[in-house]
mmCIF file of C-alpha atoms in Angstrom:
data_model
loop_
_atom_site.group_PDB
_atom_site.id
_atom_site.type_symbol
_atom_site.label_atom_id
_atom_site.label_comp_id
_atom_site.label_asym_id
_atom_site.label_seq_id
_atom_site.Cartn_x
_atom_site.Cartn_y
_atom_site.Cartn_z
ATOM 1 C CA UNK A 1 0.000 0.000 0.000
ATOM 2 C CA UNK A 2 1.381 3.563 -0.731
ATOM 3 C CA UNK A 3 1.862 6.535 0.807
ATOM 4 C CA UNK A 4 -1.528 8.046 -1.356
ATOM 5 C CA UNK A 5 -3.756 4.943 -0.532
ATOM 6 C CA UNK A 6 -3.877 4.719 3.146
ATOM 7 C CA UNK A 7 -7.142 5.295 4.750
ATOM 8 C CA UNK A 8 -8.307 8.526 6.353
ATOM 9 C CA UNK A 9 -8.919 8.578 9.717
ATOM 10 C CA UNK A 10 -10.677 11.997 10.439
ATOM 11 C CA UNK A 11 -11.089 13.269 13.866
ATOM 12 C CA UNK A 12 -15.324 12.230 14.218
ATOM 13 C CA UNK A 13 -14.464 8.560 12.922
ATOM 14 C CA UNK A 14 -11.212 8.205 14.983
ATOM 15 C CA UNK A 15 -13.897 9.377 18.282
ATOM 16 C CA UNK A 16 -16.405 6.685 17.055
ATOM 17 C CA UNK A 17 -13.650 4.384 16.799
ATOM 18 C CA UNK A 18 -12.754 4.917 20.599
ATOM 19 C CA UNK A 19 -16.474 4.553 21.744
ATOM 20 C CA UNK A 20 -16.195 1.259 19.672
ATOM 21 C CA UNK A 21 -13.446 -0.315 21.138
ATOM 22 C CA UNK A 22 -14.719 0.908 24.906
ATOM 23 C CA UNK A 23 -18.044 -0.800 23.909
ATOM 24 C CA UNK A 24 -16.676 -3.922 22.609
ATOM 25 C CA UNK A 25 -14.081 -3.656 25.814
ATOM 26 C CA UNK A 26 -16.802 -3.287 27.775
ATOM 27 C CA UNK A 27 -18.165 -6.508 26.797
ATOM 28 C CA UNK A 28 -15.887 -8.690 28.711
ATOM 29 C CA UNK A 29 -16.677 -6.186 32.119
ATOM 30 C CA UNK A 30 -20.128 -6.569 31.877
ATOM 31 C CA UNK A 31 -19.463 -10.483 30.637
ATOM 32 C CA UNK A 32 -17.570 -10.783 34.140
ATOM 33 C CA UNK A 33 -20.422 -9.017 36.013
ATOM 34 C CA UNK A 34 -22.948 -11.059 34.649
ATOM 35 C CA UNK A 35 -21.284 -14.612 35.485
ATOM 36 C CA UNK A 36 -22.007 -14.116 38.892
ATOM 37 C CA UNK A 37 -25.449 -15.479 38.590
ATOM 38 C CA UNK A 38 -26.011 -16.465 35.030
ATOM 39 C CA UNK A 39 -24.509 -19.095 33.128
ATOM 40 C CA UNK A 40 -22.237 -18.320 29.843
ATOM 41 C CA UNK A 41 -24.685 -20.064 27.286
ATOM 42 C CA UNK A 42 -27.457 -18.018 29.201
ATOM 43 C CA UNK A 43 -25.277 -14.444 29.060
ATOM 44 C CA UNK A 44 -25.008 -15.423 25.928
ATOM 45 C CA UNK A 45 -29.009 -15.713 24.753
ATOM 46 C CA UNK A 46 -29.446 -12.238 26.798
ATOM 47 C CA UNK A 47 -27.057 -10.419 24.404
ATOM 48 C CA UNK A 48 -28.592 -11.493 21.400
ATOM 49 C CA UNK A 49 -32.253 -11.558 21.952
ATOM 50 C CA UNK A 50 -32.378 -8.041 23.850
ATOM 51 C CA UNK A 51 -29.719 -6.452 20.858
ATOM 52 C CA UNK A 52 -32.121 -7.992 18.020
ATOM 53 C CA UNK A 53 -35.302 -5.641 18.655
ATOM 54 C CA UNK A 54 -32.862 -2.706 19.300
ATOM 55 C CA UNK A 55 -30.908 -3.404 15.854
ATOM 56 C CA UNK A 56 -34.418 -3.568 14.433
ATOM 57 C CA UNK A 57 -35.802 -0.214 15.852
ATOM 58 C CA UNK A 58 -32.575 1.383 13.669
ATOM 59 C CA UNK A 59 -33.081 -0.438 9.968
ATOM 60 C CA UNK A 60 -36.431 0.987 10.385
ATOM 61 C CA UNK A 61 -35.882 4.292 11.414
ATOM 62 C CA UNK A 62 -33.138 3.888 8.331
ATOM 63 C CA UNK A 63 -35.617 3.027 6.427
ATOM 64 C CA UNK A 64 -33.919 -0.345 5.395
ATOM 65 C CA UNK A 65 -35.948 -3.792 4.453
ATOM 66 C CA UNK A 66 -36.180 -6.507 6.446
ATOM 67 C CA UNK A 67 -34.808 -9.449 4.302
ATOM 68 C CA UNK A 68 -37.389 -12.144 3.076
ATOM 69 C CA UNK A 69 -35.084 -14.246 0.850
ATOM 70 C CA UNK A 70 -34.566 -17.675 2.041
ATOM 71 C CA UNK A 71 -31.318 -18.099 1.351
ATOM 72 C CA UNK A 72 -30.583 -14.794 3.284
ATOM 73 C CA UNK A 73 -31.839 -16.219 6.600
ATOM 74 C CA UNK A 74 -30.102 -19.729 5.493
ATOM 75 C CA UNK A 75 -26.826 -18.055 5.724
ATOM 76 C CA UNK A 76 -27.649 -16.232 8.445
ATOM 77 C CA UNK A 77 -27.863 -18.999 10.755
ATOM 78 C CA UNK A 78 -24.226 -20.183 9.472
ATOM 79 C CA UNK A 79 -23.577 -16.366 10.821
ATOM 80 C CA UNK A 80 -25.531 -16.594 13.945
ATOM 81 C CA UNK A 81 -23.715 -19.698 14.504
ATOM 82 C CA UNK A 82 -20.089 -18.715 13.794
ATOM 83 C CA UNK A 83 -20.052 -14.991 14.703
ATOM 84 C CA UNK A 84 -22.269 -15.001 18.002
ATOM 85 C CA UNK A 85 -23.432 -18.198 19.651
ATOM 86 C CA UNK A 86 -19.867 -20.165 19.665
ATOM 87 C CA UNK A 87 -17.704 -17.128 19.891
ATOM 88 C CA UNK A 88 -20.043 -15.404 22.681
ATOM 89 C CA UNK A 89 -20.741 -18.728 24.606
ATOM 90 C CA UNK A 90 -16.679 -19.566 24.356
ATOM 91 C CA UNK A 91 -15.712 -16.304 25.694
ATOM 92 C CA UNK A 92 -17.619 -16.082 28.410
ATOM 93 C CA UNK A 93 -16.925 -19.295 29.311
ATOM 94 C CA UNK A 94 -13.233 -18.433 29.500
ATOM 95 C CA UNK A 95 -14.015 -15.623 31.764
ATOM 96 C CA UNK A 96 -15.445 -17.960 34.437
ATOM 97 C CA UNK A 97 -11.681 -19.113 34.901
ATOM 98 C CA UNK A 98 -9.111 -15.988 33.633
ATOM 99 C CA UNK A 99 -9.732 -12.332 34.315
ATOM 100 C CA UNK A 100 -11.098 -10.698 31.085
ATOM 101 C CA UNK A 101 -8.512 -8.010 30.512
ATOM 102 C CA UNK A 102 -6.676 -11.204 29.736
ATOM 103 C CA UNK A 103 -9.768 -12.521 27.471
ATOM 104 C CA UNK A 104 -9.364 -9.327 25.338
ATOM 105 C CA UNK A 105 -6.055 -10.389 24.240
ATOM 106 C CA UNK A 106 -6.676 -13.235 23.532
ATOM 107 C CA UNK A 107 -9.543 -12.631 21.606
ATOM 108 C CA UNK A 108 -7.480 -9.706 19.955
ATOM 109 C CA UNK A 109 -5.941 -12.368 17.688
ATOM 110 C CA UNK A 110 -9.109 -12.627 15.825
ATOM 111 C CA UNK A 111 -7.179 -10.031 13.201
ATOM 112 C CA UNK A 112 -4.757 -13.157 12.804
ATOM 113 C CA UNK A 113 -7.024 -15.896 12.318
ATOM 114 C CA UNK A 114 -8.851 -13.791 9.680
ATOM 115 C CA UNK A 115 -5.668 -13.876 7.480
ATOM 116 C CA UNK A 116 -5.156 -16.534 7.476
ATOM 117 C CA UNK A 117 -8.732 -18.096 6.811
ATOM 118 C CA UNK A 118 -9.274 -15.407 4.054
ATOM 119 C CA UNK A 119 -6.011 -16.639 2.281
ATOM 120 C CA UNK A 120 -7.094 -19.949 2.490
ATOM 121 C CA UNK A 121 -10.955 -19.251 1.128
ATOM 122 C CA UNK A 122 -10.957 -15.965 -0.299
ATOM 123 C CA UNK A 123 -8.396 -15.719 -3.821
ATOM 124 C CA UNK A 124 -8.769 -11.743 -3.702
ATOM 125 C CA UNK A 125 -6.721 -11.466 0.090
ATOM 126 C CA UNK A 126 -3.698 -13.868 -0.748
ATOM 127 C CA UNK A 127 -1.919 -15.186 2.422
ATOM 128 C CA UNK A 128 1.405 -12.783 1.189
ATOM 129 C CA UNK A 129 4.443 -13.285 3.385
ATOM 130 C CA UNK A 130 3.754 -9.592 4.792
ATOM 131 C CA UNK A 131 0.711 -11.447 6.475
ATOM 132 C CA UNK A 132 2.319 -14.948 7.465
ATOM 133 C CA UNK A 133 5.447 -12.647 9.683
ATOM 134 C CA UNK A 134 2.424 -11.000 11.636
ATOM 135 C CA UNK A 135 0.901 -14.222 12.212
ATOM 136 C CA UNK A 136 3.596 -15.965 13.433
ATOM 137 C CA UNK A 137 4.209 -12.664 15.796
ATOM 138 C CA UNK A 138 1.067 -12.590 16.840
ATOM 139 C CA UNK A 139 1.481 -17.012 17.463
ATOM 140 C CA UNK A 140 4.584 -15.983 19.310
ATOM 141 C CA UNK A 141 2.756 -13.671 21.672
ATOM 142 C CA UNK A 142 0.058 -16.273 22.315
ATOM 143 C CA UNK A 143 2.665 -18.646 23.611
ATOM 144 C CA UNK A 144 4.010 -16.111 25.810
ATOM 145 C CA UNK A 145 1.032 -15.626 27.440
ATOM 146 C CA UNK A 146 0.185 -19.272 28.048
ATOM 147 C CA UNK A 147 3.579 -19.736 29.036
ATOM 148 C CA UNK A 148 5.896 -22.453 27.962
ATOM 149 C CA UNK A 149 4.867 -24.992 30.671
ATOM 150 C CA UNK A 150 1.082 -25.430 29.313
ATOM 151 C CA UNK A 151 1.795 -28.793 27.251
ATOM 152 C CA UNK A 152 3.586 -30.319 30.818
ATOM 153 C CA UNK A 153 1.045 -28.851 33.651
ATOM 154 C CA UNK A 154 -1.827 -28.474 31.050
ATOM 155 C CA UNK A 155 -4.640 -26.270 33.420
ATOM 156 C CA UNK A 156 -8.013 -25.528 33.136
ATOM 157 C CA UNK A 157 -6.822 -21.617 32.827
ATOM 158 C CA UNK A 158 -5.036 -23.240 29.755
ATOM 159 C CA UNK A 159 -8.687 -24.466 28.568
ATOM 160 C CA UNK A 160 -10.091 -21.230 29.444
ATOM 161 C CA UNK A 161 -7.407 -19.443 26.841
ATOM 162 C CA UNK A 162 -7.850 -21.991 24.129
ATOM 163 C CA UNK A 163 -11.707 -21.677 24.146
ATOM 164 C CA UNK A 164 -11.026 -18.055 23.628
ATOM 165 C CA UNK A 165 -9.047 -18.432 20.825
ATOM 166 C CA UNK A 166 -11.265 -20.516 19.951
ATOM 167 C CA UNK A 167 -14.044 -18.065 19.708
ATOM 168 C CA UNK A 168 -11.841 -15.697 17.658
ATOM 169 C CA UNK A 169 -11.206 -18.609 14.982
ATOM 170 C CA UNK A 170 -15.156 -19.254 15.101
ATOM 171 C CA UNK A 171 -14.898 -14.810 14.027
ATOM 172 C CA UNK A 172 -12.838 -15.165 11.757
ATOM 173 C CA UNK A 173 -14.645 -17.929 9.559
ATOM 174 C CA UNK A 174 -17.357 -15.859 10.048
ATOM 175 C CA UNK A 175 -16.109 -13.111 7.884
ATOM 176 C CA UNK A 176 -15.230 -15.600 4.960
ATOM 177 C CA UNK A 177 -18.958 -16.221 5.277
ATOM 178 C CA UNK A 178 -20.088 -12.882 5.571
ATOM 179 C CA UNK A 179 -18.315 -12.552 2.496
ATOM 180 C CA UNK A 180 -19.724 -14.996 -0.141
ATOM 181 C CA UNK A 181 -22.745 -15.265 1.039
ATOM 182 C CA UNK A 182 -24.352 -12.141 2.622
ATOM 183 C CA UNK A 183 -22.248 -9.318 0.865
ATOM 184 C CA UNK A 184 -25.447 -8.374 -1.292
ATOM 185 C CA UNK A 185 -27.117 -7.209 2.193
ATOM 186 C CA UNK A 186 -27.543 -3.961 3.947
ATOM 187 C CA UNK A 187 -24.918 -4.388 6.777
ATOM 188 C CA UNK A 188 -27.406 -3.857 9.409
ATOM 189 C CA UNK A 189 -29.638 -6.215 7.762
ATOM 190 C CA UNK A 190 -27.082 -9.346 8.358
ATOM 191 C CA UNK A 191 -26.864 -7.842 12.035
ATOM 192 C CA UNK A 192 -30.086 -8.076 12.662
ATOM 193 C CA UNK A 193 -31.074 -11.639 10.534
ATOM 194 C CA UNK A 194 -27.854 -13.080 12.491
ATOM 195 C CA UNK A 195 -28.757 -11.804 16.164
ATOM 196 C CA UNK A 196 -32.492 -13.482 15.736
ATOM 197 C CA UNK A 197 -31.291 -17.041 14.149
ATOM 198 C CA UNK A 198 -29.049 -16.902 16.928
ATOM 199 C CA UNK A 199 -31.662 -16.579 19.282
ATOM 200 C CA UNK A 200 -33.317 -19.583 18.447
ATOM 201 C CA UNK A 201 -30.576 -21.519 17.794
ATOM 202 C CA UNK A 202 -29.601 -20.947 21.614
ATOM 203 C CA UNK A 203 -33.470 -20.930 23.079
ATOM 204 C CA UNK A 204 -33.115 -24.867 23.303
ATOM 205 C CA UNK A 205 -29.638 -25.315 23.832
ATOM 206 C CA UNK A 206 -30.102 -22.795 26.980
ATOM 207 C CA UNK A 207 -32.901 -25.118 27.954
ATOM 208 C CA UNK A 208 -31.785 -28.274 27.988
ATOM 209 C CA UNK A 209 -28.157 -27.064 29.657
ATOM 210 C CA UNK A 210 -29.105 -24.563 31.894
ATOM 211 C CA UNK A 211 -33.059 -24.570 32.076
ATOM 212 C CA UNK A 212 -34.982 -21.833 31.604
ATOM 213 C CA UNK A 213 -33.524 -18.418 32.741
ATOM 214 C CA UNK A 214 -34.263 -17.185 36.150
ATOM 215 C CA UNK A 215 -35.363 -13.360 36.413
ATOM 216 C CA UNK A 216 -34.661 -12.472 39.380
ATOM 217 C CA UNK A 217 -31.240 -11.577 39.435
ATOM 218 C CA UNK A 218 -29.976 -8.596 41.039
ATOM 219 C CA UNK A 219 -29.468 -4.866 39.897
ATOM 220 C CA UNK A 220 -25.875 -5.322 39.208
ATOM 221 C CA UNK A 221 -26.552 -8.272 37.171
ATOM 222 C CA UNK A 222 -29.015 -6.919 34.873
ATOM 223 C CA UNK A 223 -27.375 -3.907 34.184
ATOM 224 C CA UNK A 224 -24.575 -6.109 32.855
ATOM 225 C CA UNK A 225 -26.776 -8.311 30.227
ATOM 226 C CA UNK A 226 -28.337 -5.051 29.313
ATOM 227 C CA UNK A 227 -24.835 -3.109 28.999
ATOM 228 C CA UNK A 228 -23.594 -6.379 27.004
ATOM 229 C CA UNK A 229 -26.655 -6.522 25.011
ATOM 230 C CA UNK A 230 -27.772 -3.017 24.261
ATOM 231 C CA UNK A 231 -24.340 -1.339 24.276
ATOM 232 C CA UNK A 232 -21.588 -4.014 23.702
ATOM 233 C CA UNK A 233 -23.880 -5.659 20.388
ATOM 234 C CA UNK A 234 -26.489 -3.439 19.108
ATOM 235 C CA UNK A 235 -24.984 0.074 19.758
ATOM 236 C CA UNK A 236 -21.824 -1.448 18.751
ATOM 237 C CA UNK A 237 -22.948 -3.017 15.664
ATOM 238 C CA UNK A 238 -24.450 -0.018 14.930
ATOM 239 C CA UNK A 239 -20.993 2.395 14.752
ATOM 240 C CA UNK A 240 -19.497 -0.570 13.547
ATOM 241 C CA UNK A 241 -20.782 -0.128 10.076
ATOM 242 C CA UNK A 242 -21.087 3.862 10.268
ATOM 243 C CA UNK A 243 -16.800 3.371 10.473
ATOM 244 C CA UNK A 244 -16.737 1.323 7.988
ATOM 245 C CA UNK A 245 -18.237 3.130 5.786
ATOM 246 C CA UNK A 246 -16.599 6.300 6.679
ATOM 247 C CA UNK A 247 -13.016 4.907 6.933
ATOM 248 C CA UNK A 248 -12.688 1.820 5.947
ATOM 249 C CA UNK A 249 -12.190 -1.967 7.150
ATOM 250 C CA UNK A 250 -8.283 -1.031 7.625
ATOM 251 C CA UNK A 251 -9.137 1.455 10.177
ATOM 252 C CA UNK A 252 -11.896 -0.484 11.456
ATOM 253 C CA UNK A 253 -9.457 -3.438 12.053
ATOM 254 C CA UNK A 254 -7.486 -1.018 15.017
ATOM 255 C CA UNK A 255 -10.169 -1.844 17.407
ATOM 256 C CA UNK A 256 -8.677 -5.469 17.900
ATOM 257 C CA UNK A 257 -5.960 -3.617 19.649
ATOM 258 C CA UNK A 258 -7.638 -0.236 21.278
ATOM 259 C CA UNK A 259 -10.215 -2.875 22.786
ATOM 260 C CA UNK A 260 -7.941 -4.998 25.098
ATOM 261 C CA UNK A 261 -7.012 -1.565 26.561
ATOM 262 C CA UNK A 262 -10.243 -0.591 27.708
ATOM 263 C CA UNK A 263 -11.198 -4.307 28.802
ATOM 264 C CA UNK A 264 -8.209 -4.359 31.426
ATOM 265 C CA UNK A 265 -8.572 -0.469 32.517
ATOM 266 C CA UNK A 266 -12.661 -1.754 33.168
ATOM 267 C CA UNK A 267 -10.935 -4.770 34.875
ATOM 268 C CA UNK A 268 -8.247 -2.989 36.795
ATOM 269 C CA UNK A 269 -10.313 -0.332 38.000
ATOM 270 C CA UNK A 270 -13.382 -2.384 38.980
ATOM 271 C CA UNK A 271 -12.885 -5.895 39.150
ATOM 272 C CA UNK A 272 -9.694 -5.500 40.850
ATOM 273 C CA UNK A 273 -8.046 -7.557 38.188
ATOM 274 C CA UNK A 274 -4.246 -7.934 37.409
ATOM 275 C CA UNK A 275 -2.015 -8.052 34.766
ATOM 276 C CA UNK A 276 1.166 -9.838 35.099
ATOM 277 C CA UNK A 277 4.279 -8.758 33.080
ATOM 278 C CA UNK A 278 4.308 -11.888 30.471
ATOM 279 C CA UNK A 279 0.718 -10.560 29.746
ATOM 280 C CA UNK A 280 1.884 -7.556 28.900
ATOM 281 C CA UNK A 281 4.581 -8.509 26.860
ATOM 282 C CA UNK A 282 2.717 -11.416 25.047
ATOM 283 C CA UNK A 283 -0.069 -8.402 24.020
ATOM 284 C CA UNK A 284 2.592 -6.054 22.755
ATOM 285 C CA UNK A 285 4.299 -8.970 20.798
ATOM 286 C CA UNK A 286 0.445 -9.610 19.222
ATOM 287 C CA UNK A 287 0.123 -5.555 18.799
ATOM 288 C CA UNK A 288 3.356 -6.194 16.749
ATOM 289 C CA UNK A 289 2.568 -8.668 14.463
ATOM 290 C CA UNK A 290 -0.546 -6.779 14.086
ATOM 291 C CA UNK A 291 1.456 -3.287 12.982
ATOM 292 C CA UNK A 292 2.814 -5.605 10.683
ATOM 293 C CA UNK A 293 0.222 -7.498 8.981
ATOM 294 C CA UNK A 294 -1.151 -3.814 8.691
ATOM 295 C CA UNK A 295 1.497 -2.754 6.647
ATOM 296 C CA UNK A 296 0.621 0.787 7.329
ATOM 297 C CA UNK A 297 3.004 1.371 10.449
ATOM 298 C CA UNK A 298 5.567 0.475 8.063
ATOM 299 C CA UNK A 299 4.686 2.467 5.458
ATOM 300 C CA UNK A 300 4.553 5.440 7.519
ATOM 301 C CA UNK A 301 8.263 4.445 8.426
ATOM 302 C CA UNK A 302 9.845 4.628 5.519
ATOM 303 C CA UNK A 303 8.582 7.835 4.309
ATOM 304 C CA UNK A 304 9.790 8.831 7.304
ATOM 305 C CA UNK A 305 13.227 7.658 6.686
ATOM 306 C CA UNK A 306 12.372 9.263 2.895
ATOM 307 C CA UNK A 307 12.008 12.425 4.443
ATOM 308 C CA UNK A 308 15.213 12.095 6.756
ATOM 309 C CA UNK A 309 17.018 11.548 3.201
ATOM 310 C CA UNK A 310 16.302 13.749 1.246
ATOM 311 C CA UNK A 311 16.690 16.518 3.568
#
């Protein structure tokens, strides 16, 4: 990418692109806050069927169609499936055994799964060696963070960090699918067709594993699946698209690392979470092979050094 191609980020979307990533940060405090009395799979069913009616209330004051093709709302359970109900019910799942500044993190690798599932199923975003240094960065960072004793004294912390990275993978194959088979769509309209077949994809699961959900939970809790649900999804869905639109997916993309940020300042400041050193190191090895596969940071370097030269 040149110097004359890189995205603009103006002052209003680089703002929305804050509230963003402290909305989607915020989804792993109110996540935490939430697991006190609820269940993951059932956390999970409260931020998708409370964010669906919300998401709705928008297309129409948009003006947008609700979708009636059949194929549409075939591929949007694949999407409910891959980008809510495995991810969501993995993550939170996580968080019932690590603290979820260290959840962000992990899921911040979603950026490096998508590379390399788009160069596998997508011929217009090769896998270019640019890409494959980041990932293996972003690989090495991982391993930092679970530490180099996981395959000898395997833990159920260990678990906890695979099923998050295993809800990232389940994000990334998600936007393959997004791709070839809902790209036709108003954005908003895929929100909204993928938070309702999630919904009843999960009203039986929920069911038969956790029963039906109790309502009476206390203040604290329900301001959590509503902050998860009407905030951290539909409001964030919402400004989701708005940047993309205004700036572009490579801007977009700079959430996966502004997010983690917020999720451990939440953490820190009221969950009295905290982060140990290798943490810290692991994320800014990820946040490296990120720059990287990003191409922009490097860009910006050498017409730096262009400058230096020629003056």
């Amino acid at each position: 990418m040149t110097a004359k191609t890189l995205p603009v980020l103006d002052s209003k979307s680089a703002l929305l692109l804050l509230v963003l990533s402290a909305l989607w940060g915020g989804s792993f405090f109110f996540g935490d806050i939430a697991l006190q009395e609820v269940p993951p799979l059932t956390v999970t069913l409260h931020r998708v069927i409370w964010a669906a009616p919300i998401v709705a209330l928008v297309m129409k004051l948009k003006g947008i169609a609700f979708p009636r093709s059949l194929l549409f709302w075939g591929a949007s359970v694949v999407m409910g499936a891959l980008n809510n109900a495995i991810p969501f019910a993995l993550i939170l799942w996580g968080q019932t055994q690590i603290e979820s500044g260290l959840a962000s993190i992990l899921n911040s690798t979603t950026s490096m799964f998508a590379v390399v599932v788009a160069g596998l199923f997508l011929a217009d975003e090769p896998f270019t060696f640019r890409k494959f240094v980041g990932v293996m960065l972003g690989t090495a960072g991982v391993v930092f963070i679970m530490g180099p004793d996981m395959l000898g004294d395997f833990s159920l912390g260990n678990l906890a960090q695979l099923a998050i990275l295993g809800g990232s993978l389940g994000y990334a194959l998600a936007g393959v699918w997004a791709k070839r088979t809902m790209s036709g769509h108003p954005p908003l309209a895929c929100a909204f067709g993928m938070l309702i077949c999630t919904t009843f994809l999960l009203i039986p699961i929920v069911l038969m594993v956790d029963g039906a959900p109790r309502l009476v939970l206390s203040i604290p809790v329900w301001g959590a699946l509503l902050g998860i649900s009407a905030l951290s999804t539909a409001l964030a869905y919402v400004l989701y698209f708005i940047i993309l639109t205004r700036a572009g997916a490579g801007n977009v993309l700079l959430v996966a690392l502004l997010t983690p940020l917020f999720a451990i300042a939440l953490g820190v400041c009221f969950l009295g979470e905290t982060m140990a050193p290798e943490i810290w190191i692991g994320f800014a090895i990820i946040a490296l092979g990120f720059a990287v596969m990003d191409g922009r940071l490097g860009t910006l370097l050498m017409r730096k050094l262009s400058i230096i030269a020629h003056s």
